[in-house]
Amino acid sequence: MFLFLSFYDFCTMLVRRICYYMRPFVPMIIGLCLGIGLSLILAPFVDENCDVYSSILADDTAASSSSDHLGRKRELESVPDAEKTNFDYFNSDDFEPRLKRQAKPKSPPVKNSRPRKILRPRYASTELGIREKLFVAVLTSKATLDTMGIAMNKTLSHYVNKILFFMDTRGTTLPGGMSIVSFTDNRADLKPFHMIKYIGDHYRNSYDWFFIVPDHTYVHGEKLLDFVNDISISKKLHMGVPSTKKDASYCSVDAGIILSQEVLSSVFENNKWCSQNAFSPDTEDNIGRCIYQSTGLACSNTVSGKTYSHYTTEDSRDFDVDNLPPRAAKFNTALTVGPLKRTTDLYKMHRYFCEVELKHTEQELEKTKDSIINMSVQTPGGRQSATWPIGVQEQFKPKSRFDVIRWDYFTENHIYLNNDFTTIQTLKGVDKMDITDILETSLDRLNKKYGRVFTDQKLTNGYRRFDPIRGMEYILDLSLRHQTTSEYTTKRVHLVRPLSQVEIVPMPYVTENSRVNLILPVTRADRDSVVSFLDSYAHTCLNSGDNTNLVIVFIYEMNEAKEDVFSVLKSMSTYYGNKYQNGARISWTSLKTNQPSQLVVMDTVSKQFKADELLLYCTVGIELSIDFLNRVRMNTIDKWQVFFPMGFHQYKPNLIYDEKPYPANIELKKNVGHYGSYFYEQASFYCGDYTRARSEMMTSNGPVDDMLDLFVKQSKLHVFRAIEPALKHRYHDQICDPMLSEDAYQRCLLGRSHGLASQSQLAMLIFEQQKNVDSLHLEVLHQQKDPNIDQMKVK
């Protein structure tokens, strides 16, 4: 009995303890039980709804079954509208994508057939569907193009992605630097529809927003770009200021009209109807009717909480931006102002809005500085943690003595210990301009601080260093003459020229699909090196079928003998051309000249190519690679950029290697070669860009030595210069022509001196040479039995 009671008490105690510890989890357990029970009760009703939907799609039993929820949900678009209303959206599963595998080919592949090469478009933006932001179409005329049109182009073109001027009659002479489209149809009422057709044919799929405006309206470009950047490109938009002349559904042309890409496409497709129904002499009426008929959208001046504002000048002849009426409070917020009659009004308007934006920027900077100072109190370092200047990164903190940045001492005319190899160097070029600028800035800032009391200054001591985090820092000891007492006082100033924010230059996207035409000039002295180049081209391009074309230019001298010195090379090129028929090509041409410069060769060869073909001027002795050719395609952009790669040049083999045979491959090592910063032998560009640069050179009659000078001096294209590790040059003797210009000749001499070997290798060679000379001298003295020979050996 005792044992039974003890066991009973034990069980009771155990149950109580379990209930005590499980009490917090009781609500969760009850909730789980209720949830499971409700799901079991509602499951039959859910299955009935799915069966009902399956019966609706009974015609397509293979695509939808009673258990495949995902397939049924995806095929919803094929259900008639009347039956879609019976579908239970709330009880259906969420949509999830289903993998659609590539269909198998109907016929089996042919044996030993080459896989079809995928042809990609030239620009990646075309492939990815990336569009530019804003296109501006300006309605102008022959009478106003030289005045209002030029003013509009100067004040707006650098804010938008593309600006194009449309006129009905072409003048005898057109201003330069403007994109102008003229029409042969002189009917003014049809000019807007000719414009829409032209935009639709050429730019419809290239831009998100299209802005139509006449040339007598000033456009605040920066604010307009910010305005469209804040609007979703998915909106179907017809925006502007509702017209006050006739129908408020139309937008006023004088105020400008913003159209989305979708709206412009609809108007373009309905352009024929618009042209046939353009019975009004008013351009605003014709354009408004066309847009409303094509899209059914009335003019709207608000979208996403933003309002399109326009300031209308009542009497454009008496309007003056310097004397605005008191009721012009909304003038600063206007996107467009007009109509204007004078060109000076456009320029004054642009100056005014630039000053407004500048003042606004300065106010924002001051607010930001105050905010930084106030927040610095809450930081661990307190107010002292705020760096000077405010908003600029703090100074670089070296981790060891080897990381300490050296200060360079300078005066007004010289800089001392600028590098490890010079003691004193005269200030010239940009360095002289830099020192002059900081001295003028120092005097101006000191006069602002002390009330314009200093008239002259002398630099006593100057120190500068480049901080990779902050920028260029200066410490100046200035001797300043007082205006009234003529006495000199010494002031020490600390200046910082901060690094500005990195600006990403917008560039067109390109792909690796363009054909590269390699231009290889060959002279009599280059005959032995051409064989290795042809082998490299065959191995890299011909075997793989790369999209390339090699054109060899055999250069003969004017008094060349009748015997053809290039006959063997011509036979080799013909052999390679007949052997490989898989995409890559090879051909040759000849040229007779006594001065085989780059420009002479290109003037002859460029006539064989179209304007949109990519050319790569190269020299013998380089090793080709697919990576290098692809980077040529990516870095060379038609009408935008030319590419001058900086290849890896091999040092002279007998100076860097101890014994023969020399290695067949060039390794990227500092004791094998260097990147030739003084060589501009290789260049890639489009034929049309070269032709335009040459025509501009003929007009200006400026001296040009090579293609680098041509594109730098006579072209507005970007000249891109970058290290190219895949481009390797074998060593060859550099011959510098004294007839070159001073800059080109000095550049050639520097390249030749730097191309022999590294400084340590040259020093070691000189040391060994001197050591051999000393040993020979000792041996001669020993043979002469000189009594001082023993003393020299001891030393």
mmCIF file with all atom_site columns, N, CA, C and O in Angstrom, residues 474-498:
data_model
loop_
_atom_site.group_PDB
_atom_site.id
_atom_site.type_symbol
_atom_site.label_atom_id
_atom_site.label_alt_id
_atom_site.label_comp_id
_atom_site.label_asym_id
_atom_site.label_entity_id
_atom_site.label_seq_id
_atom_site.pdbx_PDB_ins_code
_atom_site.Cartn_x
_atom_site.Cartn_y
_atom_site.Cartn_z
_atom_site.occupancy
_atom_site.B_iso_or_equiv
_atom_site.pdbx_formal_charge
_atom_site.auth_seq_id
_atom_site.auth_comp_id
_atom_site.auth_asym_id
_atom_site.auth_atom_id
_atom_site.pdbx_PDB_model_num
ATOM 1   N N  . TYR A 1 474 ? 48.596 72.107  -50.067 1.00 0.00 ? 474 TYR A N  1
ATOM 2   C CA . TYR A 1 474 ? 49.645 73.116  -50.150 1.00 0.00 ? 474 TYR A CA 1
ATOM 3   C C  . TYR A 1 474 ? 49.804 73.788  -48.792 1.00 0.00 ? 474 TYR A C  1
ATOM 4   O O  . TYR A 1 474 ? 48.822 74.052  -48.091 1.00 0.00 ? 474 TYR A O  1
ATOM 5   N N  . ILE A 1 475 ? 51.047 74.103  -48.454 1.00 0.00 ? 475 ILE A N  1
ATOM 6   C CA . ILE A 1 475 ? 51.362 74.956  -47.307 1.00 0.00 ? 475 ILE A CA 1
ATOM 7   C C  . ILE A 1 475 ? 52.272 76.062  -47.828 1.00 0.00 ? 475 ILE A C  1
ATOM 8   O O  . ILE A 1 475 ? 53.356 75.787  -48.367 1.00 0.00 ? 475 ILE A O  1
ATOM 9   N N  . LEU A 1 476 ? 51.836 77.299  -47.680 1.00 0.00 ? 476 LEU A N  1
ATOM 10  C CA . LEU A 1 476 ? 52.559 78.440  -48.234 1.00 0.00 ? 476 LEU A CA 1
ATOM 11  C C  . LEU A 1 476 ? 52.917 79.418  -47.128 1.00 0.00 ? 476 LEU A C  1
ATOM 12  O O  . LEU A 1 476 ? 52.090 79.735  -46.265 1.00 0.00 ? 476 LEU A O  1
ATOM 13  N N  . ASP A 1 477 ? 54.174 79.901  -47.163 1.00 0.00 ? 477 ASP A N  1
ATOM 14  C CA . ASP A 1 477 ? 54.610 81.007  -46.322 1.00 0.00 ? 477 ASP A CA 1
ATOM 15  C C  . ASP A 1 477 ? 54.705 82.237  -47.223 1.00 0.00 ? 477 ASP A C  1
ATOM 16  O O  . ASP A 1 477 ? 55.586 82.321  -48.089 1.00 0.00 ? 477 ASP A O  1
ATOM 17  N N  . LEU A 1 478 ? 53.789 83.183  -47.016 1.00 0.00 ? 478 LEU A N  1
ATOM 18  C CA . LEU A 1 478 ? 53.669 84.347  -47.888 1.00 0.00 ? 478 LEU A CA 1
ATOM 19  C C  . LEU A 1 478 ? 54.108 85.605  -47.166 1.00 0.00 ? 478 LEU A C  1
ATOM 20  O O  . LEU A 1 478 ? 53.772 85.818  -45.992 1.00 0.00 ? 478 LEU A O  1
ATOM 21  N N  . SER A 1 479 ? 54.862 86.425  -47.894 1.00 0.00 ? 479 SER A N  1
ATOM 22  C CA . SER A 1 479 ? 55.237 87.741  -47.411 1.00 0.00 ? 479 SER A CA 1
ATOM 23  C C  . SER A 1 479 ? 54.334 88.758  -48.096 1.00 0.00 ? 479 SER A C  1
ATOM 24  O O  . SER A 1 479 ? 54.425 88.970  -49.309 1.00 0.00 ? 479 SER A O  1
ATOM 25  N N  . LEU A 1 480 ? 53.451 89.401  -47.320 1.00 0.00 ? 480 LEU A N  1
ATOM 26  C CA . LEU A 1 480 ? 52.405 90.273  -47.860 1.00 0.00 ? 480 LEU A CA 1
ATOM 27  C C  . LEU A 1 480 ? 52.697 91.732  -47.516 1.00 0.00 ? 480 LEU A C  1
ATOM 28  O O  . LEU A 1 480 ? 53.057 92.052  -46.381 1.00 0.00 ? 480 LEU A O  1
ATOM 29  N N  . ARG A 1 481 ? 52.546 92.619  -48.500 1.00 0.00 ? 481 ARG A N  1
ATOM 30  C CA . ARG A 1 481 ? 52.758 94.051  -48.280 1.00 0.00 ? 481 ARG A CA 1
ATOM 31  C C  . ARG A 1 481 ? 51.440 94.733  -47.963 1.00 0.00 ? 481 ARG A C  1
ATOM 32  O O  . ARG A 1 481 ? 50.450 94.572  -48.692 1.00 0.00 ? 481 ARG A O  1
ATOM 33  N N  . HIS A 1 482 ? 51.442 95.493  -46.857 1.00 0.00 ? 482 HIS A N  1
ATOM 34  C CA . HIS A 1 482 ? 50.233 96.185  -46.436 1.00 0.00 ? 482 HIS A CA 1
ATOM 35  C C  . HIS A 1 482 ? 49.982 97.392  -47.330 1.00 0.00 ? 482 HIS A C  1
ATOM 36  O O  . HIS A 1 482 ? 50.915 98.079  -47.754 1.00 0.00 ? 482 HIS A O  1
ATOM 37  N N  . GLN A 1 483 ? 48.714 97.658  -47.613 1.00 0.00 ? 483 GLN A N  1
ATOM 38  C CA . GLN A 1 483 ? 48.372 98.715  -48.555 1.00 0.00 ? 483 GLN A CA 1
ATOM 39  C C  . GLN A 1 483 ? 48.705 100.110 -48.024 1.00 0.00 ? 483 GLN A C  1
ATOM 40  O O  . GLN A 1 483 ? 49.174 100.971 -48.780 1.00 0.00 ? 483 GLN A O  1
ATOM 41  N N  . THR A 1 484 ? 48.506 100.362 -46.752 1.00 0.00 ? 484 THR A N  1
ATOM 42  C CA . THR A 1 484 ? 48.705 101.710 -46.186 1.00 0.00 ? 484 THR A CA 1
ATOM 43  C C  . THR A 1 484 ? 50.106 101.911 -45.639 1.00 0.00 ? 484 THR A C  1
ATOM 44  O O  . THR A 1 484 ? 50.738 102.932 -45.870 1.00 0.00 ? 484 THR A O  1
ATOM 45  N N  . THR A 1 485 ? 50.643 100.943 -44.910 1.00 0.00 ? 485 THR A N  1
ATOM 46  C CA . THR A 1 485 ? 51.963 101.094 -44.276 1.00 0.00 ? 485 THR A CA 1
ATOM 47  C C  . THR A 1 485 ? 53.111 100.633 -45.148 1.00 0.00 ? 485 THR A C  1
ATOM 48  O O  . THR A 1 485 ? 54.271 100.936 -44.850 1.00 0.00 ? 485 THR A O  1
ATOM 49  N N  . SER A 1 486 ? 52.798 99.870  -46.237 1.00 0.00 ? 486 SER A N  1
ATOM 50  C CA . SER A 1 486 ? 53.836 99.312  -47.135 1.00 0.00 ? 486 SER A CA 1
ATOM 51  C C  . SER A 1 486 ? 54.784 98.370  -46.413 1.00 0.00 ? 486 SER A C  1
ATOM 52  O O  . SER A 1 486 ? 55.876 98.083  -46.914 1.00 0.00 ? 486 SER A O  1
ATOM 53  N N  . GLU A 1 487 ? 54.420 97.919  -45.247 1.00 0.00 ? 487 GLU A N  1
ATOM 54  C CA . GLU A 1 487 ? 55.231 96.956  -44.516 1.00 0.00 ? 487 GLU A CA 1
ATOM 55  C C  . GLU A 1 487 ? 54.806 95.528  -44.899 1.00 0.00 ? 487 GLU A C  1
ATOM 56  O O  . GLU A 1 487 ? 53.658 95.273  -45.255 1.00 0.00 ? 487 GLU A O  1
ATOM 57  N N  . TYR A 1 488 ? 55.792 94.630  -44.780 1.00 0.00 ? 488 TYR A N  1
ATOM 58  C CA . TYR A 1 488 ? 55.550 93.237  -45.132 1.00 0.00 ? 488 TYR A CA 1
ATOM 59  C C  . TYR A 1 488 ? 55.257 92.429  -43.870 1.00 0.00 ? 488 TYR A C  1
ATOM 60  O O  . TYR A 1 488 ? 55.954 92.552  -42.860 1.00 0.00 ? 488 TYR A O  1
ATOM 61  N N  . THR A 1 489 ? 54.223 91.621  -43.948 1.00 0.00 ? 489 THR A N  1
ATOM 62  C CA . THR A 1 489 ? 53.883 90.686  -42.877 1.00 0.00 ? 489 THR A CA 1
ATOM 63  C C  . THR A 1 489 ? 53.865 89.275  -43.450 1.00 0.00 ? 489 THR A C  1
ATOM 64  O O  . THR A 1 489 ? 53.562 89.070  -44.631 1.00 0.00 ? 489 THR A O  1
ATOM 65  N N  . THR A 1 490 ? 54.180 88.311  -42.613 1.00 0.00 ? 490 THR A N  1
ATOM 66  C CA . THR A 1 490 ? 54.257 86.914  -43.048 1.00 0.00 ? 490 THR A CA 1
ATOM 67  C C  . THR A 1 490 ? 53.023 86.161  -42.577 1.00 0.00 ? 490 THR A C  1
ATOM 68  O O  . THR A 1 490 ? 52.630 86.252  -41.412 1.00 0.00 ? 490 THR A O  1
ATOM 69  N N  . LYS A 1 491 ? 52.437 85.449  -43.494 1.00 0.00 ? 491 LYS A N  1
ATOM 70  C CA . LYS A 1 491 ? 51.268 84.622  -43.199 1.00 0.00 ? 491 LYS A CA 1
ATOM 71  C C  . LYS A 1 491 ? 51.524 83.208  -43.739 1.00 0.00 ? 491 LYS A C  1
ATOM 72  O O  . LYS A 1 491 ? 52.107 83.047  -44.812 1.00 0.00 ? 491 LYS A O  1
ATOM 73  N N  . ARG A 1 492 ? 51.077 82.231  -42.974 1.00 0.00 ? 492 ARG A N  1
ATOM 74  C CA . ARG A 1 492 ? 51.118 80.838  -43.448 1.00 0.00 ? 492 ARG A CA 1
ATOM 75  C C  . ARG A 1 492 ? 49.692 80.388  -43.757 1.00 0.00 ? 492 ARG A C  1
ATOM 76  O O  . ARG A 1 492 ? 48.792 80.532  -42.937 1.00 0.00 ? 492 ARG A O  1
ATOM 77  N N  . VAL A 1 493 ? 49.505 79.886  -44.956 1.00 0.00 ? 493 VAL A N  1
ATOM 78  C CA . VAL A 1 493 ? 48.179 79.441  -45.394 1.00 0.00 ? 493 VAL A CA 1
ATOM 79  C C  . VAL A 1 493 ? 48.248 77.964  -45.765 1.00 0.00 ? 493 VAL A C  1
ATOM 80  O O  . VAL A 1 493 ? 49.289 77.455  -46.191 1.00 0.00 ? 493 VAL A O  1
ATOM 81  N N  . HIS A 1 494 ? 47.130 77.315  -45.597 1.00 0.00 ? 494 HIS A N  1
ATOM 82  C CA . HIS A 1 494 ? 46.997 75.887  -45.928 1.00 0.00 ? 494 HIS A CA 1
ATOM 83  C C  . HIS A 1 494 ? 45.857 75.756  -46.922 1.00 0.00 ? 494 HIS A C  1
ATOM 84  O O  . HIS A 1 494 ? 44.720 76.145  -46.626 1.00 0.00 ? 494 HIS A O  1
ATOM 85  N N  . LEU A 1 495 ? 46.135 75.241  -48.076 1.00 0.00 ? 495 LEU A N  1
ATOM 86  C CA . LEU A 1 495 ? 45.134 75.104  -49.128 1.00 0.00 ? 495 LEU A CA 1
ATOM 87  C C  . LEU A 1 495 ? 44.997 73.643  -49.532 1.00 0.00 ? 495 LEU A C  1
ATOM 88  O O  . LEU A 1 495 ? 45.959 72.864  -49.444 1.00 0.00 ? 495 LEU A O  1
ATOM 89  N N  . VAL A 1 496 ? 43.811 73.294  -49.986 1.00 0.00 ? 496 VAL A N  1
ATOM 90  C CA . VAL A 1 496 ? 43.526 71.938  -50.467 1.00 0.00 ? 496 VAL A CA 1
ATOM 91  C C  . VAL A 1 496 ? 42.770 72.057  -51.779 1.00 0.00 ? 496 VAL A C  1
ATOM 92  O O  . VAL A 1 496 ? 41.765 72.770  -51.861 1.00 0.00 ? 496 VAL A O  1
ATOM 93  N N  . ARG A 1 497 ? 43.273 71.402  -52.790 1.00 0.00 ? 497 ARG A N  1
ATOM 94  C CA . ARG A 1 497 ? 42.548 71.270  -54.052 1.00 0.00 ? 497 ARG A CA 1
ATOM 95  C C  . ARG A 1 497 ? 41.937 69.867  -54.065 1.00 0.00 ? 497 ARG A C  1
ATOM 96  O O  . ARG A 1 497 ? 42.580 68.906  -54.470 1.00 0.00 ? 497 ARG A O  1
ATOM 97  N N  . PRO A 1 498 ? 40.678 69.733  -53.593 1.00 0.00 ? 498 PRO A N  1
ATOM 98  C CA . PRO A 1 498 ? 40.135 68.383  -53.373 1.00 0.00 ? 498 PRO A CA 1
ATOM 99  C C  . PRO A 1 498 ? 39.867 67.657  -54.678 1.00 0.00 ? 498 PRO A C  1
ATOM 100 O O  . PRO A 1 498 ? 39.642 68.269  -55.732 1.00 0.00 ? 498 PRO A O  1
#
